[in-house]
Amino acid sequence: MSLLSDLVNLNLSDTTEKVIAEYIWIGGSGMDLRSKAKTLPAPVSDPQKLPKWNYDGSSTGQAPGEDSEVILYPQAIFKDPFRRGNNILVMCDTYTPAGEPIPTNKRYNAAKIFSHPEVVAEEPWCEYTLLQKDVKWPIGWPTGGYPGPQGPYYCGVGADKAFGRDIVDNHYKACLYAGINICGINGEVMPGQWEFQVGPAVGISAGDEVWVARYVLERITEIAGVVLTFDPKPIQGDWNGAGAHTHYSTKSTRNDGGFEVIKKAIGSLKLRHREHIAAYGEGNERRLTGRHETADINTFSWGVANRGASVRVGRDTEKEGKGYFEDRRPASNMDPYVVSSMIAETTILWKP
């Protein structure tokens, strides 16, 4: 095993200029991450200078067998925390050979919204909170049984309260190494459930960073032999679900008088509540019940410091009269390209 470990940790820059680029894309389900590696003759820092590539879309549910080629367009580069050195992770989106975005390419429309002059001028910042846990049976739970009730596990410390911290800490450091703007982690209310936050990030980069953070987490849980899920309600009963709470602000909300802009934005979100819910993740109706720190899926509400509301405004924002708000409706399996661009579209471009 020591030889295998030595080979895994080989520093290629000692012997060659060549680097390995791991091309990452989103598969046909909208949540399955795929990747494959390509050798480049030298280090690259600009995604536009990377070659396009292709894959068999019939094997990912994204193309028919008789016309299976899907083209990868490199969009963002991150340092590779697994191979290290000059090796890179490359977030891509997906197109037909004719250059048309395929139906599962949600990044394409999001980029169009974020490139709109009115949106660019507002510099929208997004920050995501994602919750993760073991899908078969949560880490730290008795096999086939249940732990003590919720209460001691949130931000808990100790072998009987915090389960899987090594995975979470490794993910935290790997994201920082990669250049992802991960800003924090903590244990959550349900045992075996953890949260990580990405952001703030401007525009389309928020989606890129969340997807690559998910990829890094999938790779780490793969190494650890743990199965990862982003199901919004993985355990039925009196247990908290899993959300992707989205902190959002614009230049106008961050400036003096921003609280009034926030209230206007929340008013627009209320008017488009059903449209947002439809785009905020699969199975969210099992999570948004009005219990366990959620609002009912059919009713829009907002409040200051209210974690049982659809949208929460922080006390500091209320006190300072400017800042951000938190959309608590998105499920943990949401597409960050869809959620971030939809909030920007509704609060900046959409006219009631």
mmCIF file of C-alpha atoms in Angstrom:
data_model
loop_
_atom_site.group_PDB
_atom_site.id
_atom_site.type_symbol
_atom_site.label_atom_id
_atom_site.label_comp_id
_atom_site.label_asym_id
_atom_site.label_seq_id
_atom_site.Cartn_x
_atom_site.Cartn_y
_atom_site.Cartn_z
ATOM 1 C CA MET A 1 0.000 0.000 0.000
ATOM 2 C CA SER A 2 2.880 2.372 0.633
ATOM 3 C CA LEU A 3 3.970 2.039 -3.002
ATOM 4 C CA LEU A 4 0.430 2.737 -4.180
ATOM 5 C CA SER A 5 0.291 5.791 -1.925
ATOM 6 C CA ASP A 6 3.640 6.983 -3.296
ATOM 7 C CA LEU A 7 2.381 6.641 -6.858
ATOM 8 C CA VAL A 8 -0.840 8.494 -6.086
ATOM 9 C CA ASN A 9 1.197 11.368 -4.647
ATOM 10 C CA LEU A 10 3.725 11.591 -7.487
ATOM 11 C CA ASN A 11 4.666 15.166 -8.334
ATOM 12 C CA LEU A 12 4.604 15.242 -12.141
ATOM 13 C CA SER A 13 6.233 18.666 -12.320
ATOM 14 C CA ASP A 14 9.536 17.028 -11.312
ATOM 15 C CA THR A 15 9.734 15.173 -14.619
ATOM 16 C CA THR A 16 7.356 16.709 -17.176
ATOM 17 C CA GLU A 17 5.564 19.886 -18.247
ATOM 18 C CA LYS A 18 2.434 17.858 -18.970
ATOM 19 C CA VAL A 19 -0.570 18.209 -16.675
ATOM 20 C CA ILE A 20 -3.790 16.279 -16.108
ATOM 21 C CA ALA A 21 -7.095 18.083 -16.579
ATOM 22 C CA GLU A 22 -10.161 16.411 -15.072
ATOM 23 C CA TYR A 23 -13.169 17.530 -17.154
ATOM 24 C CA ILE A 24 -16.358 17.616 -15.022
ATOM 25 C CA TRP A 25 -19.944 17.825 -16.253
ATOM 26 C CA ILE A 26 -23.509 17.209 -15.067
ATOM 27 C CA GLY A 27 -25.222 14.047 -16.306
ATOM 28 C CA GLY A 28 -28.737 13.367 -17.486
ATOM 29 C CA SER A 29 -30.466 13.247 -14.094
ATOM 30 C CA GLY A 30 -29.401 16.815 -13.375
ATOM 31 C CA MET A 31 -27.644 15.700 -10.190
ATOM 32 C CA ASP A 32 -25.182 13.006 -11.301
ATOM 33 C CA LEU A 33 -21.669 14.340 -11.719
ATOM 34 C CA ARG A 34 -19.424 12.782 -14.358
ATOM 35 C CA SER A 35 -15.749 13.317 -15.121
ATOM 36 C CA LYS A 36 -12.839 12.047 -17.205
ATOM 37 C CA ALA A 37 -9.191 13.035 -17.464
ATOM 38 C CA LYS A 38 -7.178 14.486 -20.331
ATOM 39 C CA THR A 39 -3.423 15.090 -20.646
ATOM 40 C CA LEU A 40 -2.416 18.637 -21.625
ATOM 41 C CA PRO A 41 1.058 19.526 -22.975
ATOM 42 C CA ALA A 42 1.539 22.366 -20.445
ATOM 43 C CA PRO A 43 -0.234 24.175 -17.606
ATOM 44 C CA VAL A 44 -3.336 26.202 -18.546
ATOM 45 C CA SER A 45 -5.027 28.912 -16.465
ATOM 46 C CA ASP A 46 -7.611 30.256 -18.944
ATOM 47 C CA PRO A 47 -10.577 27.945 -19.658
ATOM 48 C CA GLN A 48 -10.963 29.492 -23.096
ATOM 49 C CA LYS A 49 -7.541 28.085 -23.996
ATOM 50 C CA LEU A 50 -8.544 24.543 -23.099
ATOM 51 C CA PRO A 51 -9.628 22.188 -25.885
ATOM 52 C CA LYS A 52 -13.269 21.168 -26.190
ATOM 53 C CA TRP A 53 -13.846 17.459 -25.684
ATOM 54 C CA ASN A 54 -16.660 14.972 -26.151
ATOM 55 C CA TYR A 55 -18.314 12.001 -24.474
ATOM 56 C CA ASP A 56 -20.940 9.339 -25.100
ATOM 57 C CA GLY A 57 -24.210 11.021 -24.181
ATOM 58 C CA SER A 58 -26.173 7.808 -24.690
ATOM 59 C CA SER A 59 -24.463 6.441 -21.577
ATOM 60 C CA THR A 60 -25.480 9.438 -19.449
ATOM 61 C CA GLY A 61 -29.084 9.801 -20.602
ATOM 62 C CA GLN A 62 -28.308 12.888 -22.680
ATOM 63 C CA ALA A 63 -28.279 11.664 -26.289
ATOM 64 C CA PRO A 64 -29.648 8.791 -28.424
ATOM 65 C CA GLY A 65 -27.349 5.912 -29.333
ATOM 66 C CA GLU A 66 -27.451 6.702 -33.044
ATOM 67 C CA ASP A 67 -26.233 10.288 -32.442
ATOM 68 C CA SER A 68 -24.495 10.021 -29.089
ATOM 69 C CA GLU A 69 -21.712 12.599 -29.177
ATOM 70 C CA VAL A 70 -22.008 15.483 -26.704
ATOM 71 C CA ILE A 71 -19.406 18.257 -26.673
ATOM 72 C CA LEU A 72 -17.817 19.604 -23.473
ATOM 73 C CA TYR A 73 -17.083 23.333 -23.370
ATOM 74 C CA PRO A 74 -14.597 24.219 -20.571
ATOM 75 C CA GLN A 75 -15.972 27.089 -18.458
ATOM 76 C CA ALA A 76 -14.027 27.306 -15.172
ATOM 77 C CA ILE A 77 -10.705 26.017 -13.828
ATOM 78 C CA PHE A 78 -9.867 24.939 -10.272
ATOM 79 C CA LYS A 79 -6.717 23.444 -8.773
ATOM 80 C CA ASP A 80 -6.932 19.676 -8.371
ATOM 81 C CA PRO A 81 -6.677 18.787 -4.638
ATOM 82 C CA PHE A 82 -6.312 15.082 -5.444
ATOM 83 C CA ARG A 83 -3.483 15.132 -8.014
ATOM 84 C CA ARG A 84 -2.140 18.522 -6.852
ATOM 85 C CA GLY A 85 0.813 20.173 -8.610
ATOM 86 C CA ASN A 86 -0.253 21.970 -11.794
ATOM 87 C CA ASN A 87 -3.122 19.554 -12.415
ATOM 88 C CA ILE A 88 -6.601 21.025 -12.694
ATOM 89 C CA LEU A 89 -10.326 20.403 -12.371
ATOM 90 C CA VAL A 90 -12.357 21.834 -15.253
ATOM 91 C CA MET A 91 -16.071 22.597 -14.917
ATOM 92 C CA CYS A 92 -17.732 22.195 -18.302
ATOM 93 C CA ASP A 93 -21.164 22.600 -19.829
ATOM 94 C CA THR A 94 -22.632 20.507 -22.612
ATOM 95 C CA TYR A 95 -23.570 21.085 -26.272
ATOM 96 C CA THR A 96 -24.565 19.271 -29.437
ATOM 97 C CA PRO A 97 -21.929 18.993 -32.201
ATOM 98 C CA ALA A 98 -23.779 21.871 -33.890
ATOM 99 C CA GLY A 99 -23.102 24.094 -30.873
ATOM 100 C CA GLU A 100 -26.590 24.096 -29.332
ATOM 101 C CA PRO A 101 -26.858 23.645 -25.542
ATOM 102 C CA ILE A 102 -28.443 20.291 -24.733
ATOM 103 C CA PRO A 103 -31.630 20.343 -22.568
ATOM 104 C CA THR A 104 -29.788 19.460 -19.341
ATOM 105 C CA ASN A 105 -27.328 22.348 -19.777
ATOM 106 C CA LYS A 106 -28.759 24.752 -17.175
ATOM 107 C CA ARG A 107 -25.568 26.835 -17.090
ATOM 108 C CA TYR A 108 -26.191 28.260 -20.557
ATOM 109 C CA ASN A 109 -29.393 30.144 -19.672
ATOM 110 C CA ALA A 110 -28.021 31.141 -16.264
ATOM 111 C CA ALA A 111 -24.988 32.743 -17.939
ATOM 112 C CA LYS A 112 -27.310 34.707 -20.249
ATOM 113 C CA ILE A 113 -29.195 36.115 -17.247
ATOM 114 C CA PHE A 114 -26.001 36.980 -15.357
ATOM 115 C CA SER A 115 -24.557 38.713 -18.446
ATOM 116 C CA HIS A 116 -27.608 41.000 -18.804
ATOM 117 C CA PRO A 117 -26.444 44.616 -18.292
ATOM 118 C CA GLU A 118 -28.950 45.279 -15.489
ATOM 119 C CA VAL A 119 -27.815 42.168 -13.618
ATOM 120 C CA VAL A 120 -24.118 42.889 -14.189
ATOM 121 C CA ALA A 121 -24.615 46.385 -12.778
ATOM 122 C CA GLU A 122 -26.125 44.969 -9.571
ATOM 123 C CA GLU A 123 -23.244 42.511 -8.923
ATOM 124 C CA PRO A 124 -25.425 39.801 -7.344
ATOM 125 C CA TRP A 125 -23.699 37.753 -4.662
ATOM 126 C CA CYS A 126 -24.880 34.267 -3.823
ATOM 127 C CA GLU A 127 -23.962 31.986 -0.955
ATOM 128 C CA TYR A 128 -25.189 28.421 -0.578
ATOM 129 C CA THR A 129 -25.629 26.142 2.395
ATOM 130 C CA LEU A 130 -25.694 22.440 1.576
ATOM 131 C CA LEU A 131 -26.392 19.546 3.893
ATOM 132 C CA GLN A 132 -24.927 16.097 3.343
ATOM 133 C CA LYS A 133 -25.160 12.695 4.964
ATOM 134 C CA ASP A 134 -24.881 8.960 4.348
ATOM 135 C CA VAL A 135 -27.722 7.734 2.116
ATOM 136 C CA LYS A 136 -28.018 4.091 3.187
ATOM 137 C CA TRP A 137 -28.121 4.833 6.914
ATOM 138 C CA PRO A 138 -26.666 7.937 8.531
ATOM 139 C CA ILE A 139 -23.142 7.904 9.911
ATOM 140 C CA GLY A 140 -23.232 7.386 13.673
ATOM 141 C CA TRP A 141 -26.731 5.852 13.739
ATOM 142 C CA PRO A 142 -27.200 2.307 15.110
ATOM 143 C CA THR A 143 -27.592 -0.098 12.169
ATOM 144 C CA GLY A 144 -31.300 -0.212 11.398
ATOM 145 C CA GLY A 145 -32.023 1.825 14.507
ATOM 146 C CA TYR A 146 -32.279 5.425 15.653
ATOM 147 C CA PRO A 147 -30.132 7.674 17.845
ATOM 148 C CA GLY A 148 -31.368 9.935 20.593
ATOM 149 C CA PRO A 149 -33.682 12.786 19.539
ATOM 150 C CA GLN A 150 -32.432 15.979 17.920
ATOM 151 C CA GLY A 151 -30.912 18.561 20.229
ATOM 152 C CA PRO A 152 -27.267 17.821 21.064
ATOM 153 C CA TYR A 153 -25.999 17.339 17.505
ATOM 154 C CA TYR A 154 -26.142 20.867 16.024
ATOM 155 C CA CYS A 155 -22.552 22.178 16.115
ATOM 156 C CA GLY A 156 -21.926 19.361 18.580
ATOM 157 C CA VAL A 157 -18.530 18.130 19.765
ATOM 158 C CA GLY A 158 -17.718 14.620 20.936
ATOM 159 C CA ALA A 159 -17.777 11.038 19.678
ATOM 160 C CA ASP A 160 -21.456 10.622 20.594
ATOM 161 C CA LYS A 161 -22.566 13.829 18.876
ATOM 162 C CA ALA A 162 -20.365 14.512 15.820
ATOM 163 C CA PHE A 163 -20.156 11.803 13.164
ATOM 164 C CA GLY A 164 -18.068 12.121 9.985
ATOM 165 C CA ARG A 165 -16.007 15.165 10.941
ATOM 166 C CA ASP A 166 -12.920 13.775 9.155
ATOM 167 C CA ILE A 167 -14.802 13.751 5.840
ATOM 168 C CA VAL A 168 -16.112 17.269 6.361
ATOM 169 C CA ASP A 169 -12.724 18.705 7.381
ATOM 170 C CA ASN A 170 -10.995 17.070 4.415
ATOM 171 C CA HIS A 171 -13.645 18.502 2.108
ATOM 172 C CA TYR A 172 -13.210 21.959 3.647
ATOM 173 C CA LYS A 173 -9.449 21.966 3.076
ATOM 174 C CA ALA A 174 -9.697 20.428 -0.392
ATOM 175 C CA CYS A 175 -12.137 23.159 -1.479
ATOM 176 C CA LEU A 176 -9.855 25.896 -0.175
ATOM 177 C CA TYR A 177 -6.931 24.291 -2.025
ATOM 178 C CA ALA A 178 -8.990 24.136 -5.229
ATOM 179 C CA GLY A 179 -9.799 27.844 -5.057
ATOM 180 C CA ILE A 180 -13.461 27.401 -4.143
ATOM 181 C CA ASN A 181 -14.730 30.174 -1.904
ATOM 182 C CA ILE A 182 -15.979 27.826 0.810
ATOM 183 C CA CYS A 183 -16.650 29.986 3.846
ATOM 184 C CA GLY A 184 -17.619 27.584 6.614
ATOM 185 C CA ILE A 185 -18.831 24.213 7.866
ATOM 186 C CA ASN A 186 -20.826 22.952 10.837
ATOM 187 C CA GLY A 187 -22.619 19.919 12.162
ATOM 188 C CA GLU A 188 -26.378 20.077 11.678
ATOM 189 C CA VAL A 189 -29.496 19.319 13.677
ATOM 190 C CA MET A 190 -29.858 15.690 12.592
ATOM 191 C CA PRO A 191 -26.959 13.427 13.609
ATOM 192 C CA GLY A 192 -24.697 12.504 10.700
ATOM 193 C CA GLN A 193 -25.819 15.622 8.820
ATOM 194 C CA TRP A 194 -23.335 18.359 7.943
ATOM 195 C CA GLU A 195 -23.417 21.726 6.275
ATOM 196 C CA PHE A 196 -20.949 23.594 4.131
ATOM 197 C CA GLN A 197 -21.270 27.129 2.795
ATOM 198 C CA VAL A 198 -19.937 28.457 -0.500
ATOM 199 C CA GLY A 199 -19.721 32.185 -1.199
ATOM 200 C CA PRO A 200 -20.168 34.950 -1.552
ATOM 201 C CA ALA A 201 -19.542 34.553 -5.263
ATOM 202 C CA VAL A 202 -20.544 36.867 -8.101
ATOM 203 C CA GLY A 203 -22.940 35.763 -10.836
ATOM 204 C CA ILE A 204 -22.368 32.509 -12.694
ATOM 205 C CA SER A 205 -19.272 31.680 -10.628
ATOM 206 C CA ALA A 206 -21.539 30.800 -7.682
ATOM 207 C CA GLY A 207 -22.969 27.867 -9.631
ATOM 208 C CA ASP A 208 -19.555 26.743 -10.854
ATOM 209 C CA GLU A 209 -18.148 26.728 -7.326
ATOM 210 C CA VAL A 210 -21.076 24.835 -5.789
ATOM 211 C CA TRP A 211 -20.950 22.140 -8.475
ATOM 212 C CA VAL A 212 -17.198 21.657 -8.112
ATOM 213 C CA ALA A 213 -17.544 21.618 -4.307
ATOM 214 C CA ARG A 214 -20.095 18.829 -4.751
ATOM 215 C CA TYR A 215 -17.697 17.001 -7.061
ATOM 216 C CA VAL A 216 -14.876 17.247 -4.509
ATOM 217 C CA LEU A 217 -17.212 15.968 -1.790
ATOM 218 C CA GLU A 218 -18.292 13.030 -3.976
ATOM 219 C CA ARG A 219 -14.637 12.139 -4.548
ATOM 220 C CA ILE A 220 -13.780 12.321 -0.831
ATOM 221 C CA THR A 221 -16.776 10.194 0.199
ATOM 222 C CA GLU A 222 -15.775 7.750 -2.554
ATOM 223 C CA ILE A 223 -12.345 7.425 -0.933
ATOM 224 C CA ALA A 224 -13.905 7.101 2.529
ATOM 225 C CA GLY A 225 -16.373 4.442 1.396
ATOM 226 C CA VAL A 226 -19.368 6.589 2.357
ATOM 227 C CA VAL A 227 -22.361 7.127 0.084
ATOM 228 C CA LEU A 228 -23.457 10.749 -0.315
ATOM 229 C CA THR A 229 -26.987 12.019 -0.836
ATOM 230 C CA PHE A 230 -28.521 15.431 -1.404
ATOM 231 C CA ASP A 231 -32.060 14.145 -0.866
ATOM 232 C CA PRO A 232 -34.083 16.915 0.818
ATOM 233 C CA LYS A 233 -35.689 14.536 3.345
ATOM 234 C CA PRO A 234 -33.488 11.446 3.579
ATOM 235 C CA ILE A 235 -35.019 10.160 6.843
ATOM 236 C CA GLN A 236 -38.753 10.424 7.367
ATOM 237 C CA GLY A 237 -40.179 11.337 10.742
ATOM 238 C CA ASP A 238 -39.136 13.869 13.362
ATOM 239 C CA TRP A 239 -35.818 14.724 11.705
ATOM 240 C CA ASN A 240 -34.719 17.885 9.911
ATOM 241 C CA GLY A 241 -34.486 17.764 6.135
ATOM 242 C CA ALA A 242 -31.702 19.065 3.929
ATOM 243 C CA GLY A 243 -31.828 22.436 2.216
ATOM 244 C CA ALA A 244 -29.663 24.646 0.051
ATOM 245 C CA HIS A 245 -30.383 27.938 1.761
ATOM 246 C CA THR A 246 -29.344 30.718 -0.584
ATOM 247 C CA HIS A 247 -28.011 34.013 0.721
ATOM 248 C CA TYR A 248 -28.503 36.704 -1.890
ATOM 249 C CA SER A 249 -27.637 40.380 -2.188
ATOM 250 C CA THR A 250 -27.088 43.015 -4.861
ATOM 251 C CA LYS A 251 -25.245 46.314 -4.906
ATOM 252 C CA SER A 252 -28.565 48.044 -4.166
ATOM 253 C CA THR A 253 -29.349 45.860 -1.142
ATOM 254 C CA ARG A 254 -25.823 46.291 0.214
ATOM 255 C CA ASN A 255 -25.936 50.105 -0.013
ATOM 256 C CA ASP A 256 -27.765 52.558 2.262
ATOM 257 C CA GLY A 257 -31.515 52.121 1.935
ATOM 258 C CA GLY A 258 -31.016 48.513 0.947
ATOM 259 C CA PHE A 259 -33.650 47.134 3.320
ATOM 260 C CA GLU A 260 -36.403 48.731 1.239
ATOM 261 C CA VAL A 261 -34.903 47.146 -1.877
ATOM 262 C CA ILE A 262 -34.869 43.799 -0.064
ATOM 263 C CA LYS A 263 -38.542 44.116 0.822
ATOM 264 C CA LYS A 264 -39.392 44.920 -2.802
ATOM 265 C CA ALA A 265 -37.361 41.899 -3.955
ATOM 266 C CA ILE A 266 -39.168 39.673 -1.445
ATOM 267 C CA GLY A 267 -42.472 40.963 -2.817
ATOM 268 C CA SER A 268 -41.444 39.819 -6.297
ATOM 269 C CA LEU A 269 -40.389 36.410 -4.944
ATOM 270 C CA LYS A 270 -43.814 36.054 -3.323
ATOM 271 C CA LEU A 271 -45.573 36.706 -6.635
ATOM 272 C CA ARG A 272 -43.501 34.008 -8.375
ATOM 273 C CA HIS A 273 -43.546 31.551 -5.469
ATOM 274 C CA ARG A 274 -44.990 28.612 -7.431
ATOM 275 C CA GLU A 275 -42.522 29.051 -10.286
ATOM 276 C CA HIS A 276 -39.589 29.103 -7.887
ATOM 277 C CA ILE A 277 -40.821 26.066 -5.951
ATOM 278 C CA ALA A 278 -41.136 24.119 -9.206
ATOM 279 C CA ALA A 279 -37.460 24.844 -9.958
ATOM 280 C CA TYR A 280 -36.042 24.446 -6.436
ATOM 281 C CA GLY A 281 -35.382 20.693 -6.367
ATOM 282 C CA GLU A 282 -37.051 17.292 -6.527
ATOM 283 C CA GLY A 283 -38.885 15.930 -3.499
ATOM 284 C CA ASN A 284 -39.004 19.299 -1.752
ATOM 285 C CA GLU A 285 -42.617 18.703 -0.736
ATOM 286 C CA ARG A 286 -41.345 16.101 1.737
ATOM 287 C CA ARG A 287 -39.160 18.761 3.367
ATOM 288 C CA LEU A 288 -41.227 21.977 3.197
ATOM 289 C CA THR A 289 -43.955 20.943 5.622
ATOM 290 C CA GLY A 290 -44.051 23.910 7.975
ATOM 291 C CA ARG A 291 -42.114 21.891 10.567
ATOM 292 C CA HIS A 292 -38.396 21.356 11.242
ATOM 293 C CA GLU A 293 -37.372 24.935 10.437
ATOM 294 C CA THR A 294 -39.278 25.143 7.145
ATOM 295 C CA ALA A 295 -42.244 27.019 5.753
ATOM 296 C CA ASP A 296 -45.159 25.161 4.173
ATOM 297 C CA ILE A 297 -44.490 24.589 0.470
ATOM 298 C CA ASN A 298 -47.810 26.157 -0.589
ATOM 299 C CA THR A 299 -47.531 29.346 1.454
ATOM 300 C CA PHE A 300 -44.977 32.132 1.015
ATOM 301 C CA SER A 301 -43.812 33.973 4.125
ATOM 302 C CA TRP A 302 -40.902 36.057 5.267
ATOM 303 C CA GLY A 303 -39.623 37.391 8.547
ATOM 304 C CA VAL A 304 -36.664 38.749 10.455
ATOM 305 C CA ALA A 305 -34.621 35.957 12.108
ATOM 306 C CA ASN A 306 -37.428 33.496 11.337
ATOM 307 C CA ARG A 307 -36.099 30.112 10.245
ATOM 308 C CA GLY A 308 -39.644 28.878 9.751
ATOM 309 C CA ALA A 309 -40.223 31.364 6.924
ATOM 310 C CA SER A 310 -39.731 30.999 3.172
ATOM 311 C CA VAL A 311 -37.329 33.940 3.218
ATOM 312 C CA ARG A 312 -35.358 35.038 6.268
ATOM 313 C CA VAL A 313 -33.827 38.468 6.842
ATOM 314 C CA GLY A 314 -31.050 38.652 9.425
ATOM 315 C CA ARG A 315 -31.151 40.890 12.485
ATOM 316 C CA ASP A 316 -28.006 42.677 11.332
ATOM 317 C CA THR A 317 -29.629 43.511 7.996
ATOM 318 C CA GLU A 318 -32.682 44.924 9.759
ATOM 319 C CA LYS A 319 -30.528 46.912 12.184
ATOM 320 C CA GLU A 320 -28.177 48.344 9.551
ATOM 321 C CA GLY A 321 -30.909 48.889 6.981
ATOM 322 C CA LYS A 322 -28.978 47.031 4.284
ATOM 323 C CA GLY A 323 -27.426 43.651 3.564
ATOM 324 C CA TYR A 324 -28.742 40.333 2.271
ATOM 325 C CA PHE A 325 -31.667 37.954 2.583
ATOM 326 C CA GLU A 326 -31.841 34.166 2.709
ATOM 327 C CA ASP A 327 -34.134 32.132 0.474
ATOM 328 C CA ARG A 328 -34.728 28.998 2.564
ATOM 329 C CA ARG A 329 -36.905 27.183 0.022
ATOM 330 C CA PRO A 330 -34.325 25.488 -2.273
ATOM 331 C CA ALA A 331 -33.755 21.789 -1.596
ATOM 332 C CA SER A 332 -30.268 20.380 -1.141
ATOM 333 C CA ASN A 333 -30.546 18.739 -4.571
ATOM 334 C CA MET A 334 -31.285 22.005 -6.378
ATOM 335 C CA ASP A 335 -29.238 23.144 -9.392
ATOM 336 C CA PRO A 336 -27.299 26.255 -8.286
ATOM 337 C CA TYR A 337 -27.271 27.574 -11.862
ATOM 338 C CA VAL A 338 -31.075 27.499 -11.888
ATOM 339 C CA VAL A 339 -31.610 28.876 -8.373
ATOM 340 C CA SER A 340 -29.081 31.730 -8.501
ATOM 341 C CA SER A 341 -30.137 32.934 -11.955
ATOM 342 C CA MET A 342 -33.848 32.648 -11.151
ATOM 343 C CA ILE A 343 -33.497 34.764 -8.013
ATOM 344 C CA ALA A 344 -31.517 37.357 -10.006
ATOM 345 C CA GLU A 345 -34.091 37.337 -12.810
ATOM 346 C CA THR A 346 -37.061 37.703 -10.438
ATOM 347 C CA THR A 347 -35.511 40.434 -8.266
ATOM 348 C CA ILE A 348 -33.769 42.474 -10.989
ATOM 349 C CA LEU A 349 -35.250 41.827 -14.435
ATOM 350 C CA TRP A 350 -38.817 40.645 -13.846
ATOM 351 C CA LYS A 351 -41.525 43.305 -13.845
ATOM 352 C CA PRO A 352 -44.693 42.414 -11.890
#
